[in-house]
Amino acid sequence: MLQWFELKWKRSLGRKTILRNMMILSLFASIIPVIAVGFGSYLFSASVVQSEVNGSNLRILNNVSSTIDSALDRIQNNAIQMLLGSFFTSNLTDLKQTNYTGFYSSISRELAALQSGNKEASDIAMYVPDEGYLISPNYGGRRITGEKEREALQQELASEDQIKWITGPYPNLPGYGGNGVTLIAKVPLQSNKPIGLLFIRIEDSMFRSILDRFVSYPNEHMYILNANGELVASTGKEAVPEGLSSRVKGSEGGVKRSLFEWNGTEYMVTPSISETYKWQYMDMVPVKQLNAKAGGIALITISIVVIVLMLGICFVLWGTRRVYRPIERLIDHVKDGAEQAADTDEIGFVRMRWAELSSTTSKLQLRLREQQPLLRESFALQLLQGRYQHYSGNQLVGMLRRYEVPAGREHFVFVIAFDAHHGESSRFQESDNELIVFAVKNMTSDLLRSQEMEGIVINLLNDQVAVWLFPNAEQSVSGLPDIKSSVERIRMLISDYLGLPVSVGLSRPTEKIEELPELYEEAVLAVRSRIIVGSSQVITHVIGDSELHYRYPVEIETHLENSLQLGDRNEAERMLNEFAKSMQNAVQEPELVQMSYYRLLIAVTRTSYLLGLDSAQLFGEKNIDPYTQIRKINSIHELNHWFRDYLIEPVTAYVRGKQDQEHVQLIQKVVRYIEDNYHFDLSLDQCAQICGLSPHYLSKLFKKTMDLSFIEYLTKYRLDRSIELLRGTDLTIAEIAEKVGYQTKNFIRVFKKHIGATPGQFREADKE
């Protein structure tokens, strides 16, 4: 018996050895290719991630460079516009000689207006070399005393460049250190003898604020270099790593992607060159972060490899067993009917794993179906916002097919907006806007289904809901009127349920999927126009190209406000005419023109309120409603006349009257000072210092108010006091001269010149 078990064990051992060798050989033949494919798939996916990130970074850099170039162009154009204005194109040398104080106050006013319109500029200053003054709206005027700085500024004034940008610190001016850029322009432009230099400083903090908005990864670095390779700004104020600039410097556009090692870390570098100023923009993203981003892909790849390997192992075990079974039967047959080993564990394991894989697949498909509406909504929102404008027609059709959107139909876009009023009668609170949007979105989806209309409802994340509508062929035949009536039913039902005014902006139809962004913009502008045409309705608003590209002239509005604050009627009327010219691009759309003039009306009334002007002085005692008046006027010419008569003229007259009153008070202050101190040695400079004015300006103001010059009035007052002393006292001529602020000889000479006799002769004649 013992010998029989020993023989059976040896036989089983030999059989298992053959089976094991067969399994090992089969496993090696199946495992190695699977691992190679999995590892290659991971490397390929990581490379794809890097390529996608590089493309995204390149688009970001192009966006950053376009934003910065636009800001620099706007600042430079505003500076040129100021230098070509009426003040700087006049004879500044004569103005400075004739009106010294007015010259500098006008410069300060112009610089302040320029800085108010260019918030990116940290400082705007003008250097006048004759006195060495540096004038700035931030710190007023101060003198440049250093010989080295004044000599450097004089060389700058003598250079051939009329206007230029420089990078980095400008050591010749205080406060112009560190990175950043400085605009230097001669004043006036194109003059053989400029009288000064204009400086506009933009600190690197402005550039960093733009760069920081686009930083997406930890330890990511962005750099901006000018055309000469000098650092303009960086995200962390650090210097450009050594060797990086030479790595990316090359052909136009630079290398699309390269790897660079710095401080023991490997970075992926994406360069870009701006079109206008040829600045170099570089973005360094740690490769480690990109690999971390690909971690999810690696996990999925490993999971797939593990699943495939497990299936392979099960298949190998089952296959080798099947191959081995004839050998086992042959051995049993040879051994005269030996028992056949029944081994079903491997097959049971394969069945178990197959059941688990089928269950996992079913769960994943279920989750995909649950996420499909959110994916469709996200795709629709990006399509309406123009994120797929660079896609070709075939690519867009493929995207539509992926998200189960039918192609070849008419498309509409409408935007639903509600005007929330949180009063006592309202059922909603101020914090319920998200709840309202949620209700509007769900109700719109249900109403579309009830009307058998196909579309995608999108939450715009701004308390509005957009609907991309693609009706079927029967609904499209009826066209826009039927669609509008269906949308009106949806609007009324939502408004009745919420108890709030609901407005809908409806676009025109189109069969071209690439025109959807334009339709979305039409719907958005249409729903915005409810402030003009009224809410609680469906608004159809077909927009032309001119309206899509219309821009409200903010700079003209700002200049007009400054002119009103200074009481400059002529300049204010000129700005009003310039505003009317800018309306020509939108004159075919009366609503847009009215909206622009509404905004200008708000700006002017705000300025008059800040100046302390009563509304009755603007629109008269009849209490005219200005908005009703604007709606009644049919032409821009009439609008300008109305603005001039009811707004410009009252405001400037009020400011001029206020200035005249202040001048009278100043002159009265000077007269009182003369009456109290006439017996001292008075001068115009002393009185100007008391009033805070320049002597020249005080002299002109005194002459205008009193019809006498300062010296004439002082002399007349002293002579009147001396006559009183000559008549009423027995003081000697020398004593009287001292009491009225004269030396004896000068007193006798002045008295005889104005009275016609000496003081002694006047006293004798008066006694007689």
XYZ file of C-alpha atoms in Angstrom, residues 184-746:
563
model
C 9.874 108.209 -22.902
C 8.491 110.826 -25.310
C 9.657 114.307 -26.247
C 7.327 117.230 -25.616
C 6.097 118.365 -28.033
C 6.444 115.579 -30.568
C 8.320 116.198 -33.840
C 9.776 119.452 -32.492
C 13.336 120.594 -33.169
C 13.433 122.268 -29.769
C 11.492 120.138 -27.271
C 10.814 121.737 -23.913
C 10.584 118.554 -21.859
C 10.338 114.794 -21.577
C 7.246 112.708 -20.814
C 7.774 109.568 -18.707
C 5.180 106.809 -18.252
C 6.287 104.088 -15.852
C 4.706 100.615 -15.824
C 5.982 98.510 -12.932
C 6.570 94.801 -13.325
C 3.754 94.195 -10.823
C 1.265 94.919 -13.628
C 2.849 92.229 -15.784
C 3.066 89.832 -12.826
C -0.631 90.284 -12.095
C -1.387 89.178 -15.667
C 1.056 86.252 -15.497
C -0.208 85.047 -12.100
C -3.712 84.615 -13.475
C -2.463 81.954 -15.873
C -0.222 79.941 -13.502
C -1.763 76.477 -13.215
C 0.956 74.255 -11.710
C 3.012 74.397 -8.485
C 6.544 75.753 -9.092
C 5.522 76.959 -12.562
C 7.558 79.979 -13.755
C 6.740 82.554 -16.439
C 9.179 85.131 -17.843
C 8.859 88.123 -20.163
C 12.008 89.318 -21.975
C 12.261 92.210 -24.385
C 13.736 91.971 -27.883
C 17.265 92.451 -26.432
C 16.871 89.573 -23.973
C 16.414 91.839 -20.911
C 13.999 90.706 -18.204
C 10.741 92.682 -18.139
C 8.838 90.675 -15.501
C 8.496 87.213 -14.020
C 5.984 85.460 -11.803
C 8.232 85.276 -8.759
C 10.585 88.224 -9.349
C 13.417 85.722 -9.921
C 16.018 86.171 -12.633
C 15.965 84.163 -15.843
C 17.809 80.848 -15.341
C 21.215 80.840 -16.960
C 21.140 79.279 -20.399
C 17.338 79.385 -20.778
C 17.248 82.427 -23.063
C 19.846 80.958 -25.441
C 17.919 77.670 -25.453
C 14.681 79.182 -26.738
C 16.231 81.962 -28.850
C 16.177 81.141 -32.520
C 13.831 81.359 -35.438
C 10.624 83.421 -35.490
C 8.202 81.930 -32.985
C 10.903 80.036 -31.090
C 11.099 76.323 -30.316
C 7.657 74.887 -29.659
C 8.754 72.700 -26.754
C 12.027 71.785 -25.039
C 13.275 70.330 -21.765
C 15.483 72.368 -19.435
C 17.060 71.367 -16.116
C 17.349 74.018 -13.408
C 18.172 73.612 -9.691
C 17.946 69.845 -9.998
C 14.427 69.957 -11.519
C 13.537 69.177 -15.113
C 11.135 71.642 -16.748
C 9.175 71.681 -19.977
C 9.739 75.095 -21.596
C 7.164 76.666 -23.940
C 8.260 79.908 -25.682
C 6.317 82.503 -27.665
C 7.197 85.817 -29.316
C 4.706 88.703 -29.361
C 3.775 90.111 -32.756
C 3.963 93.823 -31.907
C 6.998 94.299 -29.634
C 8.802 90.983 -30.373
C 9.035 90.214 -26.668
C 9.974 86.691 -25.616
C 7.415 84.933 -23.362
C 8.518 81.709 -21.661
C 6.587 79.263 -19.492
C 8.428 76.612 -17.431
C 6.329 73.740 -16.054
C 7.980 70.998 -13.939
C 7.887 67.698 -15.792
C 7.155 66.091 -12.445
C 3.873 67.975 -12.265
C 2.969 66.876 -15.795
C 3.728 63.283 -14.876
C 1.596 63.730 -11.774
C -1.195 64.976 -14.015
C -0.733 61.795 -16.057
C -1.023 59.724 -12.868
C -4.663 59.013 -13.567
C -3.750 57.745 -17.020
C -1.025 55.595 -15.475
C -3.509 54.167 -12.958
C -5.970 53.320 -15.724
C -3.175 51.782 -17.805
C -1.979 49.679 -14.871
C -5.537 48.580 -14.146
C -6.058 47.516 -17.747
C -2.692 45.717 -17.801
C -3.518 43.908 -14.551
C -6.944 42.877 -15.836
C -5.486 41.654 -19.129
C -2.732 39.778 -17.305
C -5.214 38.095 -15.011
C -7.304 37.077 -17.996
C -4.133 35.852 -19.711
C -3.114 33.814 -16.692
C -6.546 32.229 -16.493
C -6.499 31.485 -20.210
C -2.986 30.003 -19.971
C -4.005 27.780 -17.075
C -7.102 26.629 -18.927
C -5.260 26.133 -22.219
C -2.320 24.253 -20.763
C -4.714 22.071 -18.871
C -6.548 21.300 -22.074
C -3.268 20.567 -23.831
C -2.136 18.419 -20.963
C -5.377 16.433 -20.772
C -4.604 14.115 -23.736
C -1.236 13.386 -22.138
C -2.952 12.595 -18.861
C -5.441 10.307 -20.562
C -2.613 8.620 -22.402
C -0.762 7.997 -19.154
C -3.919 6.710 -17.489
C -4.559 4.480 -20.435
C -1.022 3.248 -20.364
C -1.190 2.641 -16.608
C -4.220 0.503 -17.065
C -7.098 2.718 -16.041
C -5.478 5.031 -13.471
C -7.831 7.610 -11.911
C -8.096 10.897 -13.719
C -7.499 13.986 -11.552
C -10.438 16.364 -11.695
C -8.971 19.889 -11.386
C -11.561 22.631 -11.991
C -10.122 25.489 -9.808
C -8.571 27.327 -12.745
C -11.778 27.253 -14.774
C -13.781 28.418 -11.740
C -11.358 31.310 -11.233
C -11.661 32.341 -14.893
C -15.448 32.275 -14.618
C -15.356 34.316 -11.409
C -13.044 36.927 -12.929
C -15.173 37.096 -16.069
C -18.256 37.732 -13.965
C -16.443 40.481 -12.000
C -15.227 42.141 -15.225
C -18.735 42.040 -16.708
C -20.147 43.601 -13.535
C -17.486 46.358 -13.571
C -18.180 47.086 -17.242
C -21.913 47.375 -16.553
C -21.282 49.816 -13.685
C -18.973 51.967 -15.820
C -21.525 52.113 -18.627
C -24.213 53.106 -16.129
C -22.048 55.926 -14.722
C -21.273 57.106 -18.246
C -24.983 57.313 -19.030
C -25.537 59.285 -15.804
C -22.765 61.770 -16.692
C -23.862 62.148 -20.331
C -26.211 65.156 -19.699
C -23.464 67.070 -17.857
C -20.963 66.299 -20.627
C -23.436 67.482 -23.280
C -24.106 70.686 -21.340
C -20.384 71.383 -20.961
C -19.815 70.755 -24.681
C -22.736 73.021 -25.633
C -21.489 75.855 -23.398
C -17.984 75.699 -24.873
C -19.393 75.601 -28.410
C -21.591 78.674 -27.805
C -18.656 80.560 -26.291
C -16.560 79.952 -29.415
C -14.120 77.414 -27.978
C -14.418 75.221 -31.116
C -14.086 77.923 -33.779
C -10.751 76.463 -34.880
C -12.393 73.091 -35.606
C -13.150 72.110 -39.179
C -16.622 71.150 -40.372
C -15.883 67.428 -40.223
C -14.496 67.753 -36.715
C -17.632 69.592 -35.554
C -19.846 66.916 -37.093
C -17.831 64.297 -35.210
C -18.300 66.220 -31.964
C -22.058 66.451 -32.582
C -22.207 62.729 -33.207
C -20.256 62.048 -30.003
C -22.715 64.039 -27.889
C -25.808 62.765 -29.739
C -26.693 66.103 -31.315
C -28.431 65.742 -34.694
C -26.655 67.422 -37.616
C -28.210 69.060 -40.682
C -30.945 70.905 -38.769
C -31.754 74.533 -38.117
C -30.338 75.885 -34.868
C -31.665 78.566 -32.516
C -30.252 79.991 -29.297
C -32.278 81.778 -26.653
C -31.235 83.113 -23.255
C -33.608 83.244 -20.267
C -33.071 85.967 -17.645
C -35.138 86.859 -14.595
C -35.279 90.241 -12.849
C -35.251 89.372 -9.158
C -36.944 91.837 -6.790
C -36.468 90.841 -3.182
C -39.199 92.845 -1.540
C -41.822 91.985 1.029
C -44.139 90.478 -1.607
C -41.432 88.315 -3.161
C -41.252 84.633 -2.305
C -37.475 84.601 -2.744
C -34.586 86.034 -0.745
C -31.361 87.590 -2.041
C -29.530 84.291 -1.509
C -32.009 82.295 -3.607
C -30.637 83.152 -7.068
C -28.974 79.768 -7.471
C -32.228 78.072 -6.489
C -34.115 80.164 -9.055
C -31.625 79.271 -11.798
C -31.936 75.598 -10.867
C -35.723 75.820 -11.092
C -35.598 77.688 -14.419
C -33.240 75.101 -15.900
C -35.354 72.114 -14.823
C -38.622 73.739 -15.884
C -37.168 74.616 -19.299
C -36.023 71.014 -19.820
C -39.475 69.671 -18.884
C -41.275 72.210 -21.084
C -39.082 71.386 -24.077
C -39.900 67.709 -23.663
C -43.616 68.472 -23.296
C -43.551 70.411 -26.576
C -41.496 67.642 -28.232
C -38.642 70.049 -28.952
C -35.025 68.943 -28.860
C -32.370 71.099 -27.261
C -29.721 71.409 -24.580
C -30.362 73.606 -21.518
C -27.212 75.273 -20.183
C -26.506 77.032 -16.870
C -24.462 80.139 -17.781
C -23.298 80.646 -14.159
C -24.431 84.313 -14.254
C -28.047 83.883 -13.075
C -29.099 83.161 -16.672
C -29.956 80.019 -18.622
C -29.193 79.447 -22.323
C -30.946 76.936 -24.579
C -29.407 75.516 -27.746
C -32.470 74.508 -29.770
C -32.384 72.187 -32.788
C -36.030 71.510 -33.756
C -36.963 68.706 -36.107
C -37.794 69.194 -39.771
C -41.541 69.780 -39.217
C -40.944 72.414 -36.560
C -38.274 74.119 -38.693
C -40.627 74.549 -41.649
C -42.797 77.026 -39.742
C -39.704 79.152 -39.032
C -39.031 81.853 -36.466
C -42.656 82.912 -35.651
C -43.620 79.426 -34.478
C -40.387 79.034 -32.515
C -40.986 82.447 -30.950
C -44.503 81.466 -29.881
C -43.164 78.247 -28.325
C -40.482 80.175 -26.477
C -43.110 82.694 -25.334
C -45.159 79.846 -23.798
C -42.086 78.636 -21.947
C -41.375 82.179 -20.711
C -44.932 82.727 -19.456
C -45.057 79.414 -17.598
C -41.717 80.087 -15.880
C -42.741 83.653 -14.995
C -46.088 82.521 -13.559
C -44.434 79.821 -11.475
C -41.660 82.044 -10.087
C -43.759 85.190 -9.748
C -40.877 87.179 -11.270
C -40.432 89.139 -14.525
C -38.785 86.775 -17.025
C -37.289 87.929 -20.348
C -35.973 85.852 -23.235
C -33.496 86.886 -25.943
C -34.025 84.845 -29.140
C -31.503 84.650 -31.983
C -32.082 84.173 -35.690
C -31.967 80.633 -37.146
C -28.971 79.119 -38.898
C -28.053 75.793 -40.471
C -24.303 76.327 -40.023
C -22.995 74.946 -36.759
C -19.966 77.290 -36.866
C -22.312 80.317 -36.576
C -23.610 79.259 -33.146
C -21.264 81.643 -31.228
C -22.745 84.567 -33.197
C -26.263 83.367 -32.423
C -25.373 83.114 -28.737
C -24.023 86.671 -28.740
C -27.195 87.881 -30.469
C -29.360 86.232 -27.812
C -27.252 87.680 -24.973
C -27.392 91.210 -26.416
C -31.103 90.849 -27.073
C -31.874 89.917 -23.472
C -29.662 92.781 -22.280
C -31.693 95.227 -24.368
C -34.734 94.598 -22.147
C -33.669 97.709 -20.230
C -34.711 99.665 -23.349
C -37.524 97.681 -24.952
C -38.976 96.365 -21.697
C -38.853 93.095 -19.814
C -41.324 90.195 -19.578
C -41.236 89.399 -23.302
C -39.358 87.495 -25.994
C -36.889 89.847 -27.673
C -35.583 89.065 -31.147
C -32.593 91.166 -32.032
C -30.676 90.547 -35.271
C -27.266 92.160 -35.007
C -25.109 93.448 -37.853
C -21.343 93.381 -38.028
C -21.029 97.028 -37.056
C -22.871 96.470 -33.783
C -20.871 93.388 -32.913
C -17.679 95.456 -33.146
C -19.024 98.658 -31.592
C -17.096 99.975 -28.581
C -18.352 102.598 -26.145
C -15.920 105.607 -26.122
C -14.929 105.559 -22.440
C -11.960 107.897 -23.023
C -14.234 110.603 -24.496
C -16.587 110.302 -21.515
C -13.645 110.727 -19.106
C -12.323 113.775 -21.012
C -15.809 115.336 -20.979
C -16.082 114.867 -17.194
C -12.673 116.521 -16.698
C -13.716 119.474 -18.903
C -16.908 119.969 -16.852
C -14.975 119.867 -13.582
C -12.669 122.609 -14.922
C -15.567 124.680 -16.280
C -14.127 124.547 -19.828
C -17.241 124.903 -21.971
C -15.465 124.872 -25.343
C -13.575 121.675 -24.563
C -16.726 120.050 -23.179
C -18.642 120.881 -26.385
C -15.757 119.532 -28.463
C -15.830 116.251 -26.540
C -19.613 116.086 -27.025
C -19.115 116.428 -30.785
C -16.428 113.717 -30.709
C -18.862 111.485 -28.831
C -21.453 112.060 -31.570
C -18.897 111.109 -34.242
C -18.180 107.832 -32.450
C -21.909 106.999 -32.659
C -21.778 106.902 -36.467
C -20.747 103.218 -36.431
C -24.001 102.303 -34.640
C -26.366 104.902 -36.071
C -28.465 102.195 -37.766
C -29.338 100.841 -34.282
C -31.262 103.576 -32.377
C -31.426 101.438 -29.229
C -27.641 101.245 -29.050
C -27.298 104.998 -29.587
C -29.860 105.682 -26.864
C -28.079 103.303 -24.513
C -24.778 105.124 -25.104
C -26.375 108.506 -24.407
C -28.037 107.093 -21.284
C -24.601 106.153 -20.036
C -23.224 109.597 -20.924
C -26.190 111.202 -19.101
C -25.364 109.194 -15.969
C -21.713 110.320 -16.141
C -22.616 114.029 -16.531
C -25.252 114.005 -13.772
C -22.790 112.203 -11.480
C -20.214 114.933 -12.164
C -22.758 117.700 -11.470
C -23.737 115.994 -8.203
C -20.100 115.824 -7.098
C -19.734 119.531 -7.934
C -22.742 120.324 -5.705
C -25.079 121.415 -8.528
C -28.839 121.136 -7.870
C -30.817 119.006 -10.361
C -33.292 121.894 -10.790
C -30.450 123.963 -12.285
C -29.868 121.241 -14.908
C -33.362 120.388 -16.136
C -35.282 123.481 -15.002
C -38.211 123.908 -12.646
C -40.485 121.720 -14.817
C -38.702 118.625 -13.510
C -38.057 117.166 -16.983
C -37.391 113.422 -17.160
C -34.103 113.259 -19.143
C -34.612 109.633 -20.203
C -38.003 110.451 -21.716
C -36.454 113.417 -23.539
C -33.692 111.234 -25.018
C -36.245 108.699 -26.250
C -38.257 111.486 -27.932
C -35.274 112.919 -29.834
C -34.789 111.432 -33.295
C -31.271 112.501 -34.301
C -27.802 112.686 -32.815
C -27.659 116.392 -33.759
C -30.726 117.127 -31.605
C -29.295 114.993 -28.808
C -26.122 117.119 -28.791
C -28.137 120.348 -28.687
C -30.181 119.022 -25.762
C -27.071 117.940 -23.867
C -25.414 121.320 -24.497
C -28.421 123.410 -23.364
C -29.532 121.354 -20.336
C -26.247 119.876 -19.113
C -23.029 121.391 -20.491
C -24.038 125.067 -20.202
C -25.468 124.897 -16.607
C -22.543 122.872 -15.249
C -19.782 125.026 -16.798
C -21.576 128.252 -15.794
C -21.871 126.965 -12.238
C -18.168 126.055 -12.086
C -17.097 129.446 -13.537
C -19.316 131.294 -11.057
C -17.871 129.303 -8.207
C -14.337 130.116 -9.400
C -15.152 133.864 -9.638
C -16.536 133.823 -6.084
C -13.352 132.183 -4.825
C -11.276 134.851 -6.619
C -13.252 137.684 -4.970
C -12.714 136.116 -1.545
C -8.962 135.873 -2.183
C -8.718 139.543 -3.249
C -10.724 140.622 -0.182
C -8.243 138.706 1.940
C -5.357 140.627 0.276
C -7.144 143.973 0.765
C -7.641 143.278 4.490
C -3.981 142.361 4.779
C -2.999 145.678 3.111
C -5.258 147.664 5.434
C -3.743 145.963 8.493
C -0.083 146.168 7.406
C 0.177 149.172 5.048
C 2.685 150.884 7.380
C 5.155 148.013 6.801
C 7.266 147.341 3.734
C 4.683 145.293 1.795
C 5.334 143.427 -1.456
C 3.310 141.447 -3.989
C 5.350 138.322 -3.182
C 4.296 138.450 0.488
C 0.604 138.628 -0.390
C 0.957 135.878 -3.030
C 2.572 133.622 -0.434
C -0.328 134.222 1.962
C -2.880 133.299 -0.737
C -0.951 130.328 -2.050
C -0.713 131.828 -5.564
C 2.097 132.939 -7.816
C 2.829 136.702 -7.828
C 2.075 136.963 -11.536
C -1.319 135.258 -11.208
C -2.224 137.331 -8.101
C -1.340 140.535 -9.956
C -3.635 139.665 -12.871
C -6.437 138.583 -10.527
C -6.102 141.782 -8.397
C -6.224 144.007 -11.485
C -9.277 142.149 -12.837
C -11.201 142.404 -9.525
C -10.222 145.886 -8.215
C -9.613 147.727 -11.522
C -6.294 148.777 -9.966
C -2.953 147.072 -9.840
C -1.557 145.933 -6.511
C 0.954 148.840 -6.324
C -1.675 151.399 -7.367
C -4.091 150.230 -4.669
C -1.356 150.141 -1.975
C -0.142 153.629 -2.950
C -3.691 155.045 -2.956
C -4.481 153.566 0.478
C -1.222 154.918 1.977
C -1.850 158.395 0.542
C -5.406 158.416 1.922
C -4.070 157.547 5.395
C -1.338 160.223 5.105
C -3.909 162.879 4.167
C -5.929 161.996 7.278
C -2.772 162.392 9.407
C -1.863 165.698 7.734
C -5.308 167.088 8.461
C -5.965 165.644 11.886
C -2.540 165.656 13.624
C 0.489 167.885 14.152
C 2.956 165.097 13.331
C 5.965 166.021 11.262
C 6.264 164.969 7.643
C 8.945 162.402 8.584
C 6.728 160.891 11.274
C 3.777 160.661 8.904
C 5.969 159.076 6.201
C 7.123 156.427 8.684
C 3.534 155.670 9.779
C 2.367 155.060 6.207
C 5.360 152.876 5.280
C 7.571 155.367 3.340
C 10.936 156.940 3.728
C 10.663 160.731 3.879
C 12.085 161.441 0.412
C 10.022 158.745 -1.254
